[in-house]
CSV table of C-alpha atoms and ligand atoms in Angstrom, one decimal:
chain,number,residue,atom,x,y,z
A,1,MET,CA,0.0,0.0,0.0
A,2,PRO,CA,1.2,3.6,-0.6
A,3,GLU,CA,4.0,5.0,1.5
A,4,ASN,CA,2.6,8.5,1.9
A,5,GLY,CA,-1.0,7.5,1.7
A,6,SER,CA,-3.5,10.2,0.7
A,7,ALA,CA,-7.0,8.8,0.4
A,8,THR,CA,-6.6,9.0,-3.4
A,9,ALA,CA,-3.3,7.1,-3.3
A,10,TRP,CA,-5.1,4.2,-1.5
A,11,ILE,CA,-7.9,4.1,-4.0
A,12,LEU,CA,-5.5,4.1,-6.9
A,13,ALA,CA,-3.2,1.5,-5.3
A,14,GLU,CA,-6.2,-0.7,-4.6
A,15,LYS,CA,-7.5,-0.4,-8.2
A,16,ILE,CA,-4.1,-1.2,-9.6
A,17,GLY,CA,-3.8,-4.2,-7.3
A,18,ARG,CA,-7.1,-5.5,-8.6
A,19,GLU,CA,-6.8,-4.6,-12.3
A,20,GLY,CA,-3.1,-4.3,-13.0
A,21,PRO,CA,-1.5,-1.2,-14.5
A,22,ILE,CA,-3.9,1.6,-15.5
A,23,ALA,CA,-3.7,4.1,-18.3
A,24,LEU,CA,-2.1,7.4,-17.5
A,25,SER,CA,-5.3,9.2,-18.4
A,26,GLU,CA,-7.2,7.2,-15.8
A,27,TYR,CA,-4.6,7.9,-13.1
A,28,MET,CA,-4.7,11.6,-14.0
A,29,GLY,CA,-8.5,11.8,-14.1
A,30,ILE,CA,-8.9,10.2,-10.7
A,31,ALA,CA,-6.1,12.3,-9.1
A,32,ASN,CA,-7.4,15.6,-10.5
A,33,ALA,CA,-11.0,14.9,-9.6
A,34,ALA,CA,-10.0,14.3,-6.0
A,35,TYR,CA,-7.6,17.3,-6.0
A,36,TYR,CA,-10.2,19.8,-7.2
A,37,SER,CA,-13.2,18.4,-5.3
A,38,ALA,CA,-11.5,18.9,-2.0
A,39,LYS,CA,-10.2,22.4,-2.0
A,40,ASP,CA,-9.7,25.8,-3.4
A,41,PRO,CA,-6.2,25.5,-4.8
A,42,PHE,CA,-5.8,29.1,-6.0
A,43,GLY,CA,-3.8,32.1,-4.7
A,44,GLU,CA,-0.6,32.7,-2.8
A,45,GLN,CA,-1.9,30.5,0.1
A,46,GLY,CA,-2.9,27.7,-2.3
A,47,ASP,CA,-0.9,25.8,-4.9
A,48,PHE,CA,-0.9,28.0,-8.0
A,49,VAL,CA,-2.1,31.4,-9.2
A,50,THR,CA,-4.1,31.9,-12.4
A,51,ALA,CA,-4.4,35.0,-14.6
A,52,PRO,CA,-7.8,36.2,-13.3
A,53,GLU,CA,-6.5,35.9,-9.8
A,54,ILE,CA,-3.5,38.1,-10.7
A,55,SER,CA,-5.6,41.1,-11.9
A,56,GLN,CA,-9.1,42.2,-12.7
A,57,MET,CA,-7.7,43.4,-16.1
A,58,PHE,CA,-7.6,39.9,-17.4
A,59,GLY,CA,-11.3,39.2,-17.1
A,60,GLU,CA,-12.2,42.7,-18.1
A,61,LEU,CA,-10.4,42.4,-21.4
A,62,ILE,CA,-12.1,39.1,-22.1
A,63,GLY,CA,-15.4,40.9,-21.3
A,64,ILE,CA,-14.6,43.6,-23.8
A,65,TRP,CA,-13.6,41.0,-26.4
A,66,LEU,CA,-16.9,39.1,-26.0
A,67,SER,CA,-19.0,42.3,-26.0
A,68,ASP,CA,-17.3,43.5,-29.2
A,69,LEU,CA,-18.2,40.2,-30.9
A,70,TRP,CA,-21.7,40.3,-29.6
A,71,LEU,CA,-22.3,43.9,-30.6
A,72,ARG,CA,-21.0,43.3,-34.2
A,73,LYS,CA,-23.2,40.3,-34.5
A,74,GLY,CA,-26.2,42.5,-33.8
A,75,LYS,CA,-26.7,41.9,-30.1
A,76,PRO,CA,-28.4,38.5,-30.2
A,77,GLY,CA,-30.6,38.5,-27.0
A,78,ASP,CA,-30.1,34.8,-26.3
A,79,ALA,CA,-26.3,34.5,-26.5
A,80,HIS,CA,-25.3,32.6,-23.3
A,81,TYR,CA,-22.1,33.1,-21.3
A,82,VAL,CA,-20.5,29.7,-20.7
A,83,GLU,CA,-17.3,29.1,-18.7
A,84,LEU,CA,-15.5,25.8,-18.4
A,85,GLY,CA,-13.8,25.2,-15.0
A,86,PRO,CA,-14.5,28.7,-13.7
A,87,GLY,CA,-12.3,28.2,-10.5
A,88,ARG,CA,-13.4,30.9,-8.0
A,89,GLY,CA,-15.6,32.6,-10.5
A,90,THR,CA,-13.3,35.7,-10.6
A,91,LEU,CA,-12.9,35.8,-14.4
A,92,ALA,CA,-16.7,35.6,-14.8
A,93,SER,CA,-17.2,38.5,-12.4
A,94,ASP,CA,-14.7,40.8,-14.1
A,95,ALA,CA,-15.9,39.8,-17.6
A,96,LEU,CA,-19.6,40.0,-16.9
A,97,ARG,CA,-19.3,43.4,-15.0
A,98,THR,CA,-17.6,44.8,-18.1
A,99,MET,CA,-20.1,43.2,-20.5
A,100,THR,CA,-23.0,44.8,-18.6
A,101,ARG,CA,-21.5,48.2,-19.5
A,102,PHE,CA,-22.0,47.4,-23.2
A,103,GLY,CA,-25.6,46.3,-22.6
A,104,TYR,CA,-24.7,42.6,-22.7
A,105,ASP,CA,-26.2,40.8,-19.7
A,106,PRO,CA,-26.3,37.1,-20.6
A,107,ASP,CA,-27.4,34.2,-18.5
A,108,ILE,CA,-24.5,32.3,-17.0
A,109,HIS,CA,-23.6,28.6,-17.4
A,110,PHE,CA,-20.7,27.0,-15.6
A,111,VAL,CA,-19.3,23.6,-16.4
A,112,GLU,CA,-17.6,22.6,-13.1
A,113,ALA,CA,-16.9,19.2,-11.5
A,114,SER,CA,-15.7,20.4,-8.1
A,115,PRO,CA,-18.3,20.8,-5.3
A,116,ALA,CA,-15.9,23.0,-3.3
A,117,LEU,CA,-15.4,25.4,-6.3
A,118,ARG,CA,-19.1,25.3,-7.2
A,119,ALA,CA,-19.8,26.7,-3.8
A,120,LYS,CA,-17.3,29.5,-4.3
A,121,GLN,CA,-18.7,30.3,-7.7
A,122,ALA,CA,-22.3,30.3,-6.3
A,123,ALA,CA,-21.3,33.0,-3.7
A,124,LEU,CA,-20.4,35.4,-6.6
A,125,HIS,CA,-22.9,34.2,-9.2
A,126,PRO,CA,-26.0,33.0,-7.4
A,127,GLY,CA,-28.1,33.0,-10.6
A,128,ALA,CA,-25.8,30.8,-12.6
A,129,THR,CA,-26.7,27.3,-13.8
A,130,TRP,CA,-24.1,24.5,-13.2
A,131,HIS,CA,-23.4,21.6,-15.6
A,132,ASP,CA,-21.6,18.3,-15.0
A,133,THR,CA,-20.8,18.0,-18.7
A,134,VAL,CA,-21.2,20.2,-21.8
A,135,GLU,CA,-24.1,18.0,-23.0
A,136,SER,CA,-26.6,19.8,-20.9
A,137,LEU,CA,-25.6,23.3,-22.0
A,138,PRO,CA,-28.6,25.3,-23.5
A,139,ASP,CA,-29.3,24.5,-27.2
A,140,ASP,CA,-31.5,27.5,-27.9
A,141,GLY,CA,-29.0,30.3,-28.7
A,142,PRO,CA,-25.3,31.1,-29.4
A,143,LEU,CA,-22.7,30.0,-26.9
A,144,MET,CA,-20.0,32.4,-25.8
A,145,ILE,CA,-17.6,29.9,-24.3
A,146,VAL,CA,-14.5,30.8,-22.2
A,147,ALA,CA,-11.9,28.3,-20.9
A,148,ASN,CA,-8.9,29.6,-19.0
A,149,GLU,CA,-6.5,27.0,-17.7
A,150,PHE,CA,-9.1,24.3,-18.2
A,151,PHE,CA,-7.8,22.1,-21.0
A,152,ASP,CA,-4.4,21.6,-19.2
A,153,ALA,CA,-6.1,19.8,-16.4
A,154,LEU,CA,-7.8,17.2,-18.6
A,155,PRO,CA,-6.3,13.7,-18.7
A,156,ILE,CA,-3.6,12.9,-21.2
A,157,GLU,CA,-2.2,9.6,-22.6
A,158,GLN,CA,1.5,9.0,-23.3
A,159,PHE,CA,3.0,6.6,-25.8
A,160,VAL,CA,6.6,5.6,-26.3
A,161,VAL,CA,8.3,4.6,-29.5
A,162,THR,CA,10.0,1.2,-29.1
A,163,PRO,CA,11.7,-1.2,-31.5
A,164,GLN,CA,8.5,-3.2,-31.5
A,165,GLY,CA,6.3,-0.2,-32.3
A,166,LEU,CA,4.3,2.2,-30.4
A,167,ARG,CA,3.5,1.3,-26.8
A,168,ARG,CA,1.1,3.0,-24.2
A,169,GLN,CA,2.6,4.3,-21.0
A,170,MET,CA,0.7,2.9,-17.9
A,171,VAL,CA,0.8,3.6,-14.2
A,172,THR,CA,1.5,0.8,-11.7
A,173,HIS,CA,2.2,0.6,-8.0
A,174,GLU,CA,5.3,-1.1,-6.8
A,175,VAL,CA,6.9,-1.2,-3.4
A,176,GLY,CA,4.7,1.6,-2.1
A,177,LYS,CA,5.3,3.9,-5.1
A,178,PHE,CA,3.4,4.8,-8.3
A,179,VAL,CA,5.6,4.3,-11.3
A,180,MET,CA,5.2,4.5,-15.1
A,181,VAL,CA,5.6,1.2,-17.0
A,182,THR,CA,5.4,0.6,-20.7
A,183,ASP,CA,2.6,-1.7,-21.9
A,184,ASP,CA,3.8,-4.7,-23.8
A,185,ARG,CA,0.9,-4.8,-26.1
A,186,GLU,CA,0.8,-2.7,-29.3
A,187,ALA,CA,-0.9,0.6,-28.7
A,188,ASP,CA,-4.4,0.8,-30.2
A,189,ASP,CA,-4.7,4.6,-30.2
A,190,PRO,CA,-5.5,5.8,-33.7
A,191,VAL,CA,-4.4,9.4,-32.9
A,192,SER,CA,-0.8,8.3,-32.6
A,193,ARG,CA,-0.5,6.3,-35.8
A,194,ALA,CA,1.7,8.8,-37.6
A,195,THR,CA,4.8,8.0,-35.6
A,196,GLY,CA,7.2,7.0,-38.3
A,197,GLY,CA,10.7,8.3,-38.1
A,198,PHE,CA,10.8,9.1,-34.4
A,199,PRO,CA,13.8,7.6,-32.5
A,200,ASN,CA,13.2,4.9,-30.0
A,201,GLY,CA,12.3,6.3,-26.6
A,202,THR,CA,10.4,9.3,-28.0
A,203,ILE,CA,7.3,10.2,-25.9
A,204,LEU,CA,4.2,11.2,-27.7
A,205,GLU,CA,1.2,12.7,-25.9
A,206,THR,CA,-2.5,12.9,-26.8
A,207,SER,CA,-5.5,14.1,-24.8
A,208,PRO,CA,-8.6,12.1,-26.0
A,209,ALA,CA,-10.7,13.9,-23.3
A,210,SER,CA,-9.7,17.3,-24.7
A,211,ALA,CA,-10.4,16.2,-28.2
A,212,ALA,CA,-13.8,14.7,-27.4
A,213,LEU,CA,-14.8,17.8,-25.5
A,214,LEU,CA,-13.8,20.3,-28.2
A,215,GLU,CA,-15.5,18.2,-30.8
A,216,GLN,CA,-18.7,18.4,-28.9
A,217,LEU,CA,-18.4,22.1,-28.3
A,218,SER,CA,-17.4,22.9,-31.8
A,219,GLY,CA,-20.4,21.0,-33.1
A,220,ARG,CA,-22.7,23.1,-30.9
A,221,VAL,CA,-21.1,26.4,-31.9
A,222,ALA,CA,-21.3,25.5,-35.6
A,223,LYS,CA,-25.0,24.8,-35.1
A,224,GLN,CA,-26.0,27.5,-32.6
A,225,GLY,CA,-23.4,30.2,-33.3
A,226,GLY,CA,-21.0,31.9,-30.9
A,227,VAL,CA,-17.4,31.3,-30.0
A,228,ILE,CA,-14.9,29.2,-28.0
A,229,LEU,CA,-12.0,31.1,-26.4
A,230,ILE,CA,-9.3,28.9,-25.1
A,231,ILE,CA,-6.4,30.4,-23.0
A,232,ASP,CA,-3.8,28.0,-21.6
A,233,TYR,CA,-0.1,27.1,-21.7
A,234,GLY,CA,0.8,24.9,-24.6
A,235,TYR,CA,2.4,24.6,-28.0
A,236,ASP,CA,1.2,25.5,-31.5
A,237,ARG,CA,3.1,22.8,-33.5
A,238,PRO,CA,3.0,19.1,-33.0
A,239,GLY,CA,5.8,18.2,-30.5
A,240,THR,CA,7.3,15.3,-28.7
A,241,GLY,CA,8.3,14.7,-25.1
A,242,SER,CA,6.5,14.6,-21.8
A,243,THR,CA,4.8,17.7,-20.6
A,244,LEU,CA,3.1,16.1,-17.6
A,245,GLN,CA,3.7,18.1,-14.5
A,246,ALA,CA,2.5,18.5,-11.0
A,247,VAL,CA,2.5,21.5,-8.8
A,248,LYS,CA,1.9,21.9,-5.1
A,249,ASN,CA,2.4,24.9,-2.9
A,250,HIS,CA,3.8,26.8,-6.0
A,251,LYS,CA,6.6,24.2,-6.5
A,252,PRO,CA,7.0,21.4,-9.0
A,253,VAL,CA,6.6,17.9,-7.5
A,254,SER,CA,6.5,14.5,-9.0
A,255,PRO,CA,3.1,13.6,-10.6
A,256,PHE,CA,3.4,10.2,-9.0
A,257,ASP,CA,4.0,11.4,-5.5
A,258,SER,CA,0.8,11.6,-3.4
A,259,PRO,CA,-1.9,11.8,-6.2
A,260,GLY,CA,-4.9,13.9,-5.3
A,261,THR,CA,-2.8,16.4,-3.3
A,262,ALA,CA,-1.2,18.2,-6.3
A,263,ASP,CA,-2.5,19.7,-9.5
A,264,LEU,CA,-1.6,17.4,-12.5
A,265,THR,CA,-1.4,19.2,-15.8
A,266,ALA,CA,0.0,18.9,-19.3
A,267,HIS,CA,0.7,21.4,-22.0
A,268,VAL,CA,-2.2,22.0,-24.4
A,269,ASN,CA,-1.7,20.9,-28.0
A,270,PHE,CA,-3.2,23.9,-29.8
A,271,HIS,CA,-2.3,22.4,-33.1
A,272,SER,CA,-4.6,19.5,-32.5
A,273,LEU,CA,-7.4,21.6,-31.0
A,274,ALA,CA,-7.3,24.0,-34.0
A,275,ASN,CA,-7.6,21.0,-36.4
A,276,ILE,CA,-10.6,19.7,-34.5
A,277,ALA,CA,-12.4,23.0,-34.5
A,278,ARG,CA,-11.7,23.4,-38.2
A,279,SER,CA,-12.9,19.9,-39.0
A,280,ARG,CA,-16.2,21.0,-37.4
A,281,LEU,CA,-16.3,24.0,-39.8
A,282,LEU,CA,-15.4,26.7,-37.3
A,283,SER,CA,-13.0,29.5,-38.2
A,284,VAL,CA,-9.9,29.4,-36.0
A,285,HIS,CA,-8.0,32.5,-34.9
A,286,GLY,CA,-4.6,32.3,-33.3
A,287,PRO,CA,-3.1,30.9,-31.2
A,288,ALA,CA,-1.6,34.2,-30.3
A,289,GLU,CA,0.8,34.8,-27.4
A,290,GLN,CA,-1.2,35.9,-24.3
A,291,GLY,CA,1.0,39.0,-23.8
A,292,GLN,CA,0.5,40.1,-27.4
A,293,TRP,CA,-3.3,39.4,-27.3
A,294,LEU,CA,-3.7,41.4,-24.1
A,295,LYS,CA,-1.8,44.3,-25.5
A,296,THR,CA,-3.9,44.3,-28.6
A,297,MET,CA,-7.0,44.3,-26.4
A,298,GLY,CA,-5.7,47.4,-24.5
A,299,ILE,CA,-4.1,46.1,-21.3
A,300,ASP,CA,-1.5,49.0,-21.4
A,301,GLN,CA,-4.2,51.6,-21.4
A,302,ARG,CA,-6.3,49.8,-18.8
A,303,ALA,CA,-3.3,49.4,-16.5
A,304,ALA,CA,-2.4,53.1,-16.8
A,305,LYS,CA,-6.0,54.1,-16.0
A,306,LEU,CA,-6.2,51.8,-12.9
A,307,ALA,CA,-2.8,53.1,-11.6
A,308,LEU,CA,-4.1,56.7,-12.0
A,309,ALA,CA,-7.3,56.0,-10.3
A,310,SER,CA,-5.7,54.5,-7.2
A,311,PRO,CA,-2.0,55.6,-6.9
A,312,THR,CA,-1.5,53.4,-3.8
A,313,LYS,CA,-2.1,50.4,-6.0
A,314,ALA,CA,0.0,51.6,-8.9
A,315,ASP,CA,2.9,49.3,-8.1
A,316,ALA,CA,0.7,46.3,-7.8
A,317,VAL,CA,-1.0,47.1,-11.1
A,318,ARG,CA,2.4,47.4,-12.8
A,319,ALA,CA,3.5,44.1,-11.3
A,320,ALA,CA,0.3,42.3,-12.5
A,321,HIS,CA,0.7,43.8,-16.0
A,322,HIS,CA,4.3,42.5,-16.1
A,323,ARG,CA,3.3,39.1,-14.9
A,324,LEU,CA,0.5,38.7,-17.5
A,325,THR,CA,2.3,40.1,-20.5
A,326,ASN,CA,6.1,39.7,-20.1
A,327,SER,CA,7.5,36.8,-22.1
A,328,GLU,CA,9.6,35.6,-19.2
A,329,GLU,CA,6.4,35.3,-17.2
A,330,MET,CA,3.0,34.3,-18.6
A,331,GLY,CA,3.2,36.4,-21.8
A,332,SER,CA,4.6,33.8,-24.3
A,333,LEU,CA,4.0,30.4,-22.8
A,334,PHE,CA,0.3,31.1,-22.5
A,335,ARG,CA,-1.6,31.1,-25.8
A,336,VAL,CA,-5.0,32.5,-26.8
A,337,MET,CA,-7.0,30.8,-29.5
A,338,ALA,CA,-10.6,31.5,-30.6
A,339,ALA,CA,-12.9,29.4,-32.8
A,340,THR,CA,-15.9,31.1,-34.1
A,341,SER,CA,-19.0,30.1,-36.0
A,342,LEU,CA,-18.6,30.9,-39.7
A,343,GLU,CA,-21.7,33.1,-39.4
A,344,TRP,CA,-20.1,35.3,-36.7
A,345,PRO,CA,-17.7,38.3,-37.2
A,346,GLN,CA,-13.9,38.0,-37.1
A,347,PRO,CA,-12.8,38.4,-33.5
A,348,GLU,CA,-10.4,41.2,-32.3
A,349,GLY,CA,-6.9,40.6,-31.0
A,350,PHE,CA,-5.6,38.3,-33.6
A,351,SER,CA,-3.5,39.1,-36.7
A,352,ASP,CA,-5.2,36.4,-38.9
B,401,SAH,N1,-10.5,29.0,-14.9
B,401,SAH,C1,-10.1,29.2,-13.5
B,401,SAH,C2,-9.7,27.8,-12.9
B,401,SAH,C3,-8.6,27.0,-13.6
B,401,SAH,S1,-8.3,25.5,-12.7
B,401,SAH,C4,-9.0,30.2,-13.4
B,401,SAH,O1,-8.5,30.6,-14.4
B,401,SAH,O2,-8.7,30.6,-12.3
B,401,SAH,C5,-9.3,24.3,-13.5
B,401,SAH,C6,-10.7,24.4,-13.2
B,401,SAH,O3,-11.4,23.3,-14.0
B,401,SAH,C7,-11.2,24.2,-11.8
B,401,SAH,O4,-12.4,24.9,-11.6
B,401,SAH,C8,-11.6,22.7,-11.8
B,401,SAH,O5,-12.4,22.3,-10.7
B,401,SAH,C9,-12.2,22.5,-13.2
B,401,SAH,N2,-12.1,21.2,-13.7
B,401,SAH,C10,-11.0,20.4,-13.9
B,401,SAH,N3,-11.3,19.2,-14.5
B,401,SAH,C11,-12.6,19.3,-14.8
B,401,SAH,C12,-13.5,18.4,-15.5
B,401,SAH,N4,-13.1,17.3,-16.0
B,401,SAH,N5,-14.8,18.8,-15.6
B,401,SAH,C13,-15.2,20.0,-15.1
B,401,SAH,N6,-14.4,20.9,-14.5
B,401,SAH,C14,-13.1,20.5,-14.3
């Protein structure tokens, strides 16, 4: 049984004992469900800080971006605000406050798995509707969907190139520890068929959960109208190597140490998400670097105005601006990508 036994570690160890090694996606799904259901992980006191928790400017600029699209589409009265994994509900507060100024006051739909975070969100947005999955989202109007740091938390699979062909990476439990092992059967994952030419030992990642989710959402937006805005850390071109990571108390830890007590994430494959949205006939914009996108949306002007309005907070505003936009901080690693219905206008903030 696990050495440093969190409840989740026991559940996983018991499952592996019964069934043998499990897929990495299963391990990650169980670990993250436990992690988010138990606590509020955000902020300096928590495990990590997200952009909306750094500054109100982030959500405000997203609110302007959504309002601009909505206005140019002719103010459809039934366009719903949808957020995937809204965390504390901060981004929604800042975005919706700004949207109201433009006369856009939509109803609010949150897709959220964590009971602890649902309670936080309800305190700020008592009128919202919560959904376990995207299936139950309204089907009677355009969907304005926002996902910040959501896709990185969805389970991934890893494969390794071996002399015998492609093999799936599994998680097992040995001598009190979780470890990765390579499956000895040929991998049956069709996504990873194009592996020719990679040297032995190369790791390839996929996220079937992300792909399935975006397929569903893209189908809805193609039919109902609207947009999907995805902001996350990730890469634009197909890449190799493991991006699986875990963070606890603002420090990297092993993803296999004490599952359920750290946030497990992987970099988002924007290349593959863009292809999925395009295959569902959406128009894809970006990915752009977060810093560039925020600057195009007016973060410099907004920061100057905030600093002028409350001089005692000017240093904090400047620090937040730096953190969100500088390429050594979140400015380049984080990407912004939008997928719009073909019947909707071109969104702002992208050069394509
Ligand atoms: N968007 C927020 C929070 C990001 S953390 C912010 O930027 O601050 C990831 C969020 O996604 C959390 O709210 C978490 O509970 C939620 N989440 C993670 N996996 C999920 C899943 N499979 N289904 C629904 N929500 C999920």
